[in-house]
Amino acid sequence: MPDSTLPPVEELLSIAVGALGGSDRPGQITMVKAVQKAIEDEEHLAVQAGTGTGKSLAYLVPSIRHAMESDSPVVVSTATIALQRQLVDRDLPRLAETLGKELPHEPTFAILKGRRNYLCRYKATAGWPEEEQDQLFDPREVSATGRMVQRIQEWAEETTTGDRDELVPGVNEQAWRQFSVSAKECLGAQRCPSGAECFAELAKARAGEVDVVVTNHALLAIDAMEGMAILPEHEVVIVDEAHELVDRVTSVVTDELSEAAISLAVRRVGRLIEQPIADQLLEAGEDLKALLEAAPPGRIDELPEVLGLTLALVRDSAARCLTAMGSRGADKDDPDKAGQRKAAFTALDEVHDTAVRMLEAYGHATEVDRAEVVWLDGSTDRRPATLRVAPLSVGGMLRDKLFGERTVVLTSATLALGGTFEGLAKQWGLGDPEGRSPSSGGESDSRKRGWTGIDVGSPFDHPRAGILYVAKHLPQPGRDGLPQAYLDEIAELIEAAGGRTLGLFSSMRAAKAATEALRDRLDVPLLCQGDDSTMLLVKQFAEDESTCLFGTLSLWQGVDVPGPSLRLVIIDRVPFPRPDDPLTSARQRHVVAKGGNGFMAVAANHAALLLAQGAGRLLRAQDDKGVVAVLDPRLATARYSGFLLNSLPPFWRTSDPAVVRTALKRLTS
């Protein structure tokens, strides 16, 4: 029964803020009320909350209150391990201790990850299933992976959680997969000899008994879309870092096919079926390998006849292997054999179902009817040529499987692109704020009463604390690397700032080229992503005020350096997706076919999101001041510049390089 005697959410927030030594923040108060209302009204909510708002507290307080009132857990999903750890190790323990005095019991919480993230006790002790011969490493072998295997074995004797992230320093995937299984490979707690002490099952059991379950976007997607019931029954989901939801969900539902995947399936079948039947699948894999290595990488819009025949051969050969395997429940009384059979079935299913999915991606009447895109990633030194298939949109899946079943609150510092939430809302499948679905012909979706988008602002005074400088006088960026004028501009800005610069580049090639060109020219230390682990580079950058750090995508979103070590953020160009990116270009074309503006709906949204994330690196604390310098003149001159500028914080703007250099010198003097 709901408990109406619980303190109001505003009172709980005030108690929490006071106990944690904070102060009232208007944006935080607005957000906590909006989250509470959304939960009560069972309506979806998108909240843009700038850095420093205290958004974690603003959604945790009403979430905990709802969990107590409804006796139902709230799921909090994040995109990064860093935020998961912050919630579980810092925010939730402090909040639980504070609010425990005001609520029926001290709030409880747990973290839940995908099964692959937990050590499999049975696989670690019994060696099931036998791994592929070319992936076996003797722990005594003097090799990096061999030493990692030995460390995992030692850690397995003492860990109480089996959580891979608690193994520090970390290990590579090659070593870890010898001690873990996917959900599809798992024997199940009832059949596994180690089921009673399974780390993944214990984590799932803990999650079923708490008020707040912290997970990640990938597991949230698997739980919602694949019907695996990994998460406990819940009515409310909080999606933090919601700007990454579509990409994370897309990754989950993207499948791939290569000769390596087929060979793995054949090896796992091993002696379970007659050799001639397995050889047919092996030969089909070799045919696919030869075909893919000879084909140009990129999007495959029309299915070539030879590729269609080869995929059909893979499909049929895998189907024959599955038939030859017999009953999936065979050998259930022999865990070793059952494990081998489960692993073989899993690998065969993936090969067969992916081939079927790729064949079914073709045959549509018009471009509007196309639902998926297939493309080829060429081979590299570390990866064979691989076919991939992904949906053109995950909005329908999200609408039906996530938003249709529960109340969802989505929040991030960056959601309103071009000043509106509708761009991301369409990608999420939410339609317009009245609840009309994009695919329902304008009719209201009766499962929910629509959604609301609010921007609660930021505690920072952006016009006074920051300058947005667009180098309007520079040439447009080309495809031949950084122009000399860009390098000169970067050097002059860094000299004026006395170092203290984070350089965000659209590619690693550009970041390295700038580093090589400027290292000898500047009198300040210059680090480049790839010189060491990103975490150590950011630490070194933060500790030495004169140091500069150049890098690419992960730095655009993952750097939090408050204080005087960061006074200048340089962005080399508007971060549009590559024109030859198969998925992005296919999505643009699909929007155009449906009568929309593909460039604005896909490429401009992508660029606006990254620009806002990059610019957000500048102000991380109340006393921070500085400059965001965008070298690409298109931000001031192109027809879409207004949309991009409206996606950025409201910094004071200028295109005068002398004004900016003077401001930087004054800041660092």
XYZ file of C-alpha atoms in Angstrom:
669
model
C 0.000 0.000 0.000
C 1.331 3.493 -0.822
C 2.577 5.332 2.234
C 1.136 8.858 2.161
C 2.864 9.765 5.431
C 6.266 10.086 3.806
C 7.812 13.587 3.902
C 7.305 15.728 0.764
C 10.078 15.406 -1.798
C 11.130 19.069 -1.338
C 11.634 18.472 2.381
C 13.715 15.359 1.736
C 15.859 17.277 -0.752
C 16.410 20.103 1.728
C 17.460 17.621 4.429
C 19.845 15.870 2.034
C 21.423 19.080 0.747
C 21.883 20.407 4.280
C 23.439 17.192 5.563
C 25.845 17.045 2.635
C 27.000 20.618 3.206
C 25.418 22.004 0.062
C 23.229 24.998 -0.630
C 19.891 25.537 -2.341
C 20.102 25.482 -6.144
C 17.028 26.679 -8.034
C 17.635 24.263 -10.916
C 17.896 21.328 -8.559
C 14.652 22.244 -6.796
C 12.871 22.638 -10.137
C 14.157 19.282 -11.296
C 13.216 17.359 -8.150
C 9.642 18.666 -8.383
C 9.430 17.798 -12.077
C 10.717 14.257 -11.499
C 8.247 13.745 -8.665
C 5.359 14.996 -10.831
C 6.368 12.762 -13.740
C 6.394 9.726 -11.443
C 3.010 10.613 -9.954
C 1.419 11.349 -13.338
C 3.086 8.375 -15.052
C 4.416 10.657 -17.781
C 7.836 10.649 -19.371
C 10.176 13.533 -18.641
C 13.314 14.869 -20.358
C 15.424 17.149 -18.148
C 18.401 19.157 -19.331
C 20.444 19.976 -16.234
C 23.737 21.779 -16.674
C 26.956 20.861 -14.885
C 26.779 21.841 -11.233
C 22.990 21.537 -10.981
C 23.187 18.505 -8.721
C 21.034 16.378 -11.004
C 22.022 13.063 -9.385
C 20.513 14.181 -6.084
C 17.525 15.681 -7.916
C 16.503 12.324 -9.366
C 17.699 10.068 -6.537
C 15.586 11.744 -3.833
C 12.194 11.319 -5.606
C 13.289 7.853 -6.783
C 13.967 6.701 -3.239
C 10.697 8.211 -2.027
C 8.768 6.401 -4.785
C 10.501 3.103 -3.986
C 9.452 3.439 -0.350
C 5.909 4.506 -1.225
C 5.257 1.828 -3.848
C 7.432 -0.957 -2.455
C 8.886 -1.214 -5.969
C 12.506 -0.537 -6.958
C 13.576 2.282 -9.253
C 16.159 1.499 -11.937
C 18.860 4.108 -12.604
C 20.694 3.559 -15.896
C 23.940 5.292 -16.841
C 26.216 5.161 -19.879
C 29.565 5.077 -18.098
C 31.197 3.001 -15.393
C 32.482 6.232 -13.823
C 28.973 7.494 -13.071
C 27.837 4.069 -11.867
C 30.706 4.001 -9.397
C 30.010 7.589 -8.314
C 26.401 6.687 -7.573
C 27.148 3.445 -5.741
C 30.338 4.458 -3.927
C 29.563 8.080 -3.058
C 26.114 9.524 -3.742
C 23.851 6.685 -2.626
C 25.706 5.744 0.608
C 25.682 9.364 1.796
C 22.073 9.845 0.781
C 20.956 6.589 2.420
C 22.573 7.518 5.706
C 20.990 10.986 5.625
C 17.453 10.021 4.585
C 17.320 6.851 6.652
C 16.280 8.943 9.651
C 13.299 10.400 7.756
C 12.017 7.273 6.002
C 10.609 3.894 7.144
C 14.038 2.322 6.628
C 17.466 3.294 5.367
C 17.367 3.231 1.564
C 19.119 0.268 -0.013
C 20.824 0.023 -3.398
C 22.823 -2.338 -5.608
C 24.677 -2.301 -8.900
C 23.753 -4.795 -11.622
C 25.720 -5.446 -14.798
C 25.556 -7.885 -17.674
C 26.536 -11.503 -16.998
C 29.748 -11.092 -19.018
C 30.986 -8.670 -16.340
C 30.989 -11.341 -13.632
C 33.422 -14.191 -13.114
C 31.822 -17.584 -13.856
C 32.832 -19.836 -10.954
C 32.118 -23.018 -12.889
C 34.088 -21.965 -15.940
C 36.984 -20.850 -13.733
C 37.180 -24.152 -11.857
C 36.042 -26.729 -14.383
C 37.507 -25.190 -17.505
C 34.138 -25.320 -19.269
C 33.718 -24.878 -22.121
C 37.074 -25.551 -23.748
C 38.163 -22.347 -25.360
C 39.320 -22.096 -28.946
C 42.845 -23.418 -29.396
C 44.230 -20.146 -30.670
C 42.907 -18.316 -27.595
C 44.391 -20.596 -24.938
C 47.251 -19.138 -22.945
C 49.399 -20.967 -20.421
C 49.471 -18.864 -17.217
C 53.180 -19.630 -16.958
C 53.814 -18.224 -20.374
C 55.772 -15.000 -20.362
C 53.139 -12.901 -22.074
C 50.834 -10.073 -21.097
C 47.705 -12.164 -21.516
C 49.246 -15.101 -19.693
C 50.022 -12.900 -16.715
C 46.491 -11.525 -16.788
C 45.066 -15.058 -16.754
C 47.179 -15.844 -13.706
C 45.986 -12.676 -11.941
C 42.352 -13.575 -12.636
C 42.903 -17.043 -11.168
C 44.429 -15.573 -8.023
C 41.690 -12.942 -7.749
C 39.014 -15.610 -8.210
C 40.104 -17.194 -4.908
C 39.460 -14.014 -2.920
C 36.771 -11.918 -4.661
C 33.374 -11.647 -3.012
C 31.599 -10.069 -5.998
C 33.261 -11.518 -9.111
C 32.820 -8.042 -10.672
C 35.409 -7.503 -13.405
C 35.655 -3.798 -12.624
C 37.017 -4.604 -9.177
C 40.018 -6.338 -10.733
C 42.643 -3.572 -10.744
C 44.580 -3.146 -12.939
C 42.179 -4.412 -15.547
C 42.645 -7.274 -17.980
C 42.065 -7.558 -21.706
C 39.052 -9.241 -23.281
C 41.109 -12.194 -24.478
C 42.003 -13.134 -20.909
C 38.629 -12.311 -19.355
C 36.495 -14.369 -21.732
C 38.237 -17.516 -20.472
C 36.485 -16.912 -17.132
C 33.098 -15.518 -18.178
C 30.004 -16.545 -20.118
C 27.265 -14.611 -21.858
C 23.634 -14.905 -20.803
C 22.974 -17.174 -23.785
C 25.890 -19.471 -22.922
C 24.991 -19.770 -19.241
C 23.696 -23.159 -18.091
C 21.315 -21.514 -15.643
C 21.456 -21.520 -11.871
C 19.376 -24.700 -11.579
C 21.623 -26.811 -13.825
C 25.034 -25.348 -13.049
C 27.038 -27.040 -10.257
C 28.121 -23.566 -9.119
C 24.645 -22.058 -9.494
C 24.108 -21.572 -5.760
C 27.208 -19.379 -5.509
C 27.071 -17.757 -8.974
C 28.256 -14.149 -8.793
C 25.829 -12.978 -11.509
C 22.891 -14.671 -9.796
C 23.882 -13.273 -6.408
C 24.062 -9.762 -7.904
C 20.636 -10.268 -9.479
C 19.223 -11.490 -6.165
C 20.606 -8.432 -4.338
C 19.083 -6.163 -6.962
C 15.683 -7.738 -6.332
C 15.726 -6.684 -2.686
C 16.774 -3.024 -2.869
C 15.161 0.345 -3.454
C 17.515 1.590 -6.192
C 19.139 -0.609 -8.846
C 22.035 1.013 -10.725
C 22.727 -0.450 -14.166
C 23.885 0.600 -17.640
C 22.135 1.453 -20.902
C 23.219 -1.785 -22.599
C 21.751 -4.008 -19.888
C 18.621 -1.851 -19.777
C 18.203 -2.419 -23.519
C 18.783 -6.171 -23.261
C 16.291 -6.443 -20.400
C 13.639 -4.437 -22.247
C 14.094 -5.710 -25.801
C 15.193 -9.313 -25.478
C 12.738 -10.229 -22.731
C 15.387 -11.796 -20.503
C 13.970 -10.334 -17.250
C 17.399 -9.489 -15.909
C 16.230 -6.505 -13.880
C 13.668 -6.852 -11.080
C 10.096 -5.760 -11.736
C 10.012 -1.957 -11.760
C 7.708 0.923 -12.669
C 10.176 3.812 -13.011
C 13.453 4.152 -14.929
C 15.885 7.057 -14.633
C 18.144 7.331 -17.686
C 21.157 9.488 -16.835
C 23.565 10.473 -19.626
C 20.492 10.076 -21.816
C 22.225 11.698 -24.790
C 24.043 8.352 -25.240
C 20.962 6.118 -25.045
C 20.392 5.712 -28.795
C 24.017 4.844 -29.563
C 24.226 2.318 -26.703
C 20.971 0.644 -27.704
C 22.063 0.568 -31.354
C 25.261 -1.226 -30.319
C 23.242 -3.852 -28.458
C 21.041 -4.638 -31.475
C 23.854 -4.575 -34.065
C 24.935 -8.042 -35.246
C 28.060 -9.077 -37.129
C 29.197 -12.001 -39.248
C 32.714 -13.028 -40.192
C 34.755 -16.103 -40.975
C 36.157 -15.900 -37.431
C 32.652 -16.154 -35.903
C 31.848 -19.112 -38.133
C 35.124 -20.866 -37.260
C 34.385 -20.378 -33.565
C 30.995 -22.041 -34.030
C 32.582 -24.956 -35.873
C 35.200 -25.423 -33.152
C 32.537 -25.345 -30.447
C 30.506 -27.971 -32.275
C 33.670 -30.084 -32.094
C 32.863 -33.764 -31.729
C 29.176 -33.131 -30.989
C 28.112 -33.737 -34.588
C 29.418 -35.668 -37.573
C 32.477 -34.039 -39.127
C 31.119 -33.759 -42.711
C 28.205 -31.630 -41.481
C 30.534 -29.303 -39.540
C 32.853 -29.145 -42.573
C 30.022 -27.723 -44.683
C 29.740 -24.749 -42.329
C 33.521 -24.373 -42.252
C 33.630 -24.254 -46.058
C 30.814 -21.699 -46.122
C 32.872 -19.558 -43.740
C 35.906 -19.820 -45.999
C 33.785 -18.760 -48.977
C 32.522 -15.760 -47.000
C 36.069 -14.813 -45.991
C 37.306 -14.852 -49.603
C 34.322 -12.800 -50.732
C 34.621 -10.167 -47.988
C 38.383 -9.730 -48.383
C 37.904 -8.986 -52.084
C 34.986 -6.565 -51.596
C 35.301 -2.819 -50.939
C 34.310 -1.732 -47.424
C 31.214 0.393 -46.934
C 27.442 0.298 -47.077
C 25.809 -2.461 -49.166
C 22.557 -1.012 -50.455
C 21.647 -3.791 -52.885
C 22.447 -7.431 -52.194
C 24.965 -8.747 -54.760
C 23.955 -12.156 -56.067
C 27.167 -13.843 -54.961
C 26.870 -12.409 -51.436
C 23.235 -13.506 -51.255
C 24.189 -17.046 -52.268
C 27.053 -17.130 -49.750
C 24.868 -15.859 -46.886
C 22.226 -18.445 -47.793
C 24.936 -21.130 -47.735
C 26.049 -19.987 -44.271
C 22.430 -19.944 -43.059
C 21.634 -23.411 -44.383
C 24.896 -24.968 -43.193
C 24.358 -23.554 -39.696
C 20.779 -24.860 -39.745
C 22.008 -28.362 -40.619
C 24.477 -28.208 -37.725
C 21.697 -27.144 -35.362
C 19.517 -30.019 -36.535
C 22.386 -32.470 -36.102
C 22.916 -31.238 -32.541
C 19.522 -32.643 -31.587
C 17.704 -31.665 -28.417
C 18.926 -28.583 -26.585
C 18.128 -30.278 -23.286
C 20.308 -33.315 -23.901
C 23.081 -34.107 -21.406
C 21.318 -32.041 -18.763
C 22.592 -34.393 -16.066
C 26.217 -33.931 -17.149
C 27.210 -30.263 -16.583
C 30.424 -30.527 -18.604
C 28.673 -31.885 -21.681
C 25.691 -29.592 -21.143
C 28.026 -26.607 -21.028
C 29.708 -27.599 -24.259
C 26.340 -28.088 -25.949
C 25.044 -24.728 -24.709
C 28.151 -22.928 -25.982
C 27.861 -24.672 -29.356
C 24.152 -23.877 -29.696
C 24.820 -20.223 -28.795
C 27.555 -19.798 -31.424
C 25.506 -21.592 -34.108
C 22.379 -19.575 -33.316
C 24.307 -16.319 -33.669
C 25.728 -17.315 -37.064
C 22.403 -18.628 -38.375
C 20.226 -15.777 -37.092
C 22.631 -13.078 -38.280
C 22.749 -14.553 -41.799
C 18.936 -14.658 -41.824
C 18.732 -11.061 -40.600
C 21.121 -9.846 -43.301
C 19.197 -11.587 -46.064
C 15.922 -10.154 -44.757
C 17.383 -6.618 -44.785
C 16.820 -6.588 -48.555
C 13.779 -6.938 -50.814
C 11.948 -3.777 -49.698
C 9.777 -2.013 -52.257
C 11.083 1.516 -51.627
C 13.702 3.265 -49.516
C 10.972 4.232 -47.046
C 10.341 0.541 -46.402
C 13.971 -0.205 -45.606
C 14.369 -1.056 -41.904
C 18.010 -2.092 -41.618
C 21.373 -1.377 -43.163
C 24.177 -3.841 -43.928
C 27.778 -2.790 -44.345
C 31.275 -4.225 -44.594
C 34.134 -3.250 -42.312
C 37.401 -4.052 -44.069
C 40.068 -6.194 -42.472
C 42.843 -4.741 -40.324
C 45.918 -6.199 -38.633
C 43.787 -7.038 -35.601
C 40.364 -7.769 -37.106
C 39.106 -9.786 -40.087
C 36.718 -8.341 -42.654
C 33.304 -8.282 -40.990
C 29.731 -7.814 -42.180
C 27.467 -5.834 -39.840
C 23.727 -5.184 -39.736
C 21.932 -2.549 -37.672
C 18.471 -0.956 -37.579
C 18.010 2.435 -39.190
C 16.106 3.505 -36.084
C 15.764 2.167 -32.561
C 12.932 4.575 -31.761
C 10.201 2.009 -32.389
C 11.907 -0.541 -30.146
C 12.363 1.992 -27.371
C 8.784 3.209 -27.697
C 7.334 -0.296 -27.476
C 9.712 -1.998 -25.059
C 10.931 0.753 -22.737
C 8.563 3.725 -22.792
C 5.458 1.639 -23.336
C 5.876 -0.363 -20.134
C 7.024 2.142 -17.507
C 7.611 5.795 -16.634
C 10.979 7.044 -17.868
C 12.914 10.143 -16.786
C 15.766 11.053 -19.143
C 18.409 13.548 -18.055
C 21.743 14.944 -19.188
C 23.594 18.232 -19.417
C 22.926 18.080 -23.170
C 19.459 17.212 -24.477
C 17.992 20.371 -26.047
C 19.641 20.479 -29.481
C 19.047 23.705 -31.337
C 17.078 24.831 -28.293
C 14.496 22.018 -28.487
C 14.144 18.471 -27.144
C 12.321 17.188 -30.199
C 15.406 16.016 -32.106
C 16.390 13.489 -29.460
C 12.759 12.726 -28.597
C 12.190 11.494 -32.164
C 15.259 9.273 -31.914
C 13.864 7.850 -28.662
C 10.535 7.169 -30.376
C 8.616 9.567 -28.146
C 7.031 11.639 -30.906
C 5.723 15.070 -29.937
C 5.043 16.157 -26.333
C 1.329 15.297 -26.599
C 2.228 11.640 -26.993
C 1.606 11.297 -30.737
C 3.865 8.559 -31.986
C 5.997 9.224 -35.100
C 4.594 6.040 -36.622
C 0.988 6.357 -35.515
C -0.173 8.787 -38.158
C -0.492 11.578 -35.624
C -2.820 9.658 -33.312
C -2.142 9.819 -29.606
C -0.320 6.850 -28.090
C -2.723 5.621 -25.438
C -0.103 3.732 -23.448
C 1.324 6.998 -22.087
C 0.022 10.538 -21.788
C 2.923 12.125 -23.588
C 6.143 13.614 -22.313
C 7.519 16.914 -21.055
C 10.884 18.514 -21.684
C 12.364 21.086 -19.309
C 15.698 22.880 -19.085
C 16.473 23.661 -15.442
C 19.472 25.750 -16.425
C 22.896 25.858 -14.862
C 24.352 27.474 -11.732
C 27.084 28.967 -13.927
C 26.840 32.524 -15.248
C 27.960 31.572 -18.736
C 28.083 35.070 -20.295
C 30.347 36.290 -17.487
C 32.397 33.147 -16.964
C 33.081 32.073 -20.525
C 33.749 33.297 -24.039
C 32.793 31.435 -27.200
C 35.316 32.400 -29.856
C 34.646 31.381 -33.455
C 37.681 31.906 -35.704
C 35.651 33.364 -38.544
C 38.754 34.534 -40.407
C 40.197 31.031 -40.887
C 39.606 28.945 -44.045
C 37.087 26.153 -43.948
C 38.620 22.845 -42.839
C 39.553 20.502 -45.646
C 40.261 16.805 -45.979
C 44.045 17.159 -46.147
C 44.711 17.591 -42.458
C 45.039 20.751 -40.394
C 45.857 23.865 -42.445
C 48.902 25.850 -41.325
C 46.597 28.728 -40.369
C 44.895 26.422 -37.845
C 48.223 25.413 -36.309
C 49.256 29.070 -36.027
C 45.934 29.933 -34.383
C 46.269 27.068 -31.890
C 49.814 28.107 -31.001
C 48.823 31.758 -30.421
C 45.867 30.781 -28.235
C 47.928 28.370 -26.119
C 50.688 30.956 -25.664
C 48.099 33.497 -24.489
C 46.616 30.949 -22.063
C 50.001 29.871 -20.742
C 49.170 26.245 -21.551
C 46.029 25.143 -19.620
C 44.459 23.891 -22.857
C 42.291 20.922 -23.773
C 42.412 20.357 -27.526
C 39.424 18.418 -28.898
C 39.973 17.146 -32.410
C 37.627 15.480 -34.863
C 40.070 12.636 -35.518
C 43.083 11.035 -33.892
C 45.082 11.827 -37.003
C 44.411 15.540 -36.523
C 45.248 15.373 -32.800
C 48.574 13.663 -33.490
C 49.410 16.002 -36.362
C 48.816 19.050 -34.159
C 50.894 17.529 -31.366
C 53.832 16.783 -33.655
C 53.705 20.227 -35.274
C 53.465 22.183 -32.000
C 55.524 20.233 -29.464
C 58.795 21.899 -30.399
C 57.151 25.226 -31.110
C 55.550 25.720 -27.681
C 57.266 26.189 -24.314
C 54.624 24.216 -22.410
C 54.222 20.427 -21.958
C 51.977 18.934 -24.638
C 50.348 15.530 -24.113
C 48.457 13.549 -26.752
C 45.883 10.833 -26.263
C 47.594 7.515 -26.850
C 50.868 8.542 -25.178
C 49.618 6.745 -22.052
C 46.287 5.607 -20.629
C 43.665 8.344 -20.926
C 43.080 8.328 -17.164
C 46.763 8.979 -16.420
C 47.008 11.683 -19.092
C 43.991 13.529 -17.670
C 45.494 13.243 -14.172
C 48.803 14.688 -15.362
C 46.974 17.459 -17.214
C 44.967 18.378 -14.112
C 47.982 18.433 -11.806
C 50.237 20.679 -13.923
C 48.657 24.028 -14.803
C 50.942 24.673 -17.781
C 50.224 21.336 -19.473
C 48.074 20.916 -22.593
C 46.222 17.762 -23.607
C 45.153 16.929 -27.170
C 42.807 14.091 -28.061
C 39.635 12.929 -29.699
C 36.189 11.501 -28.940
C 36.536 10.162 -25.374
C 37.946 13.519 -24.258
C 34.946 15.364 -25.693
C 32.711 13.753 -23.090
C 34.875 12.241 -20.386
C 37.057 14.993 -18.932
C 36.227 16.748 -15.659
C 39.034 19.158 -14.712
C 37.835 22.050 -12.538
C 40.178 24.843 -11.528
C 43.043 26.753 -13.160
C 44.475 23.810 -15.105
C 41.812 24.315 -17.775
C 41.227 27.783 -19.145
C 40.960 27.062 -22.866
C 39.062 24.433 -24.853
C 40.011 24.312 -28.539
C 37.719 22.517 -31.022
C 39.282 22.100 -34.451
C 36.111 21.650 -36.500
C 32.369 21.125 -36.255
C 32.203 17.384 -35.426
C 29.944 16.130 -38.182
C 29.933 12.354 -38.680
C 32.113 11.049 -41.488
C 30.253 11.213 -44.821
C 31.208 7.580 -45.474
C 29.946 6.302 -42.118
C 27.575 3.516 -43.242
C 24.967 3.772 -40.503
C 24.818 7.556 -40.305
C 24.654 8.039 -44.079
C 21.931 5.368 -44.353
C 19.898 7.070 -41.638
C 20.208 10.422 -43.413
C 19.030 8.924 -46.687
C 16.108 7.235 -44.935
C 14.957 10.537 -43.418
C 15.125 12.178 -46.848
C 13.075 9.354 -48.381
C 10.379 10.019 -45.774
C 10.290 13.713 -46.705
C 12.499 15.067 -43.936
C 15.802 16.916 -43.812
C 18.365 14.151 -43.407
C 21.290 16.473 -42.798
C 19.603 18.350 -39.967
C 17.916 15.305 -38.422
C 21.068 13.177 -38.322
C 24.351 14.958 -39.083
C 23.510 18.319 -37.504
C 22.026 16.658 -34.404
C 25.167 14.562 -34.039
C 27.410 17.620 -34.396
C 25.312 19.726 -32.005
C 25.438 17.044 -29.336
C 29.212 16.640 -29.502
C 29.803 20.401 -29.677
C 27.743 20.944 -26.548
C 29.539 18.110 -24.780
C 32.927 19.503 -25.804
C 32.085 23.057 -24.765
C 30.830 21.658 -21.462
C 34.403 20.697 -20.513
C 35.241 24.358 -19.766
C 33.160 25.256 -16.710
C 33.209 22.509 -14.088
C 33.185 24.556 -10.869
C 31.685 27.880 -9.747
C 34.974 29.792 -9.970
C 35.979 28.497 -13.408
C 36.462 30.962 -16.256
C 37.819 30.588 -19.745
C 37.379 30.356 -23.498
C 35.897 27.820 -25.886
C 37.619 28.397 -29.227
C 36.079 26.818 -32.334
C 38.443 27.124 -35.289
C 35.853 26.097 -37.891
C 34.333 29.298 -39.409
C 31.206 27.397 -40.460
C 29.932 27.785 -36.894
C 29.479 31.476 -37.714
C 28.783 31.445 -41.457
C 26.887 28.304 -42.476
C 23.100 28.200 -42.809
C 22.900 25.667 -39.964
C 25.094 27.738 -37.620
C 22.098 29.070 -35.678
C 20.993 25.539 -34.821
C 24.474 24.622 -33.584
C 24.925 27.846 -31.618
C 21.546 27.380 -29.931
C 22.761 23.987 -28.716
C 25.690 25.546 -26.836
C 25.753 27.202 -23.413
C 25.052 30.963 -23.605
C 28.686 32.130 -23.512
C 29.595 35.669 -24.542
C 30.511 35.425 -28.223
C 33.199 37.015 -30.354
C 35.101 36.421 -33.576
C 37.930 38.837 -32.744
C 41.204 36.931 -32.059
C 42.803 39.944 -30.357
C 39.953 40.169 -27.846
C 40.290 36.478 -26.998
C 44.064 36.531 -26.602
C 43.802 39.552 -24.314
C 41.150 37.828 -22.216
C 43.255 34.677 -21.888
C 46.339 36.640 -20.843
C 44.292 38.498 -18.250
C 42.900 35.206 -16.895
C 46.320 33.634 -16.472
C 48.264 36.667 -15.281
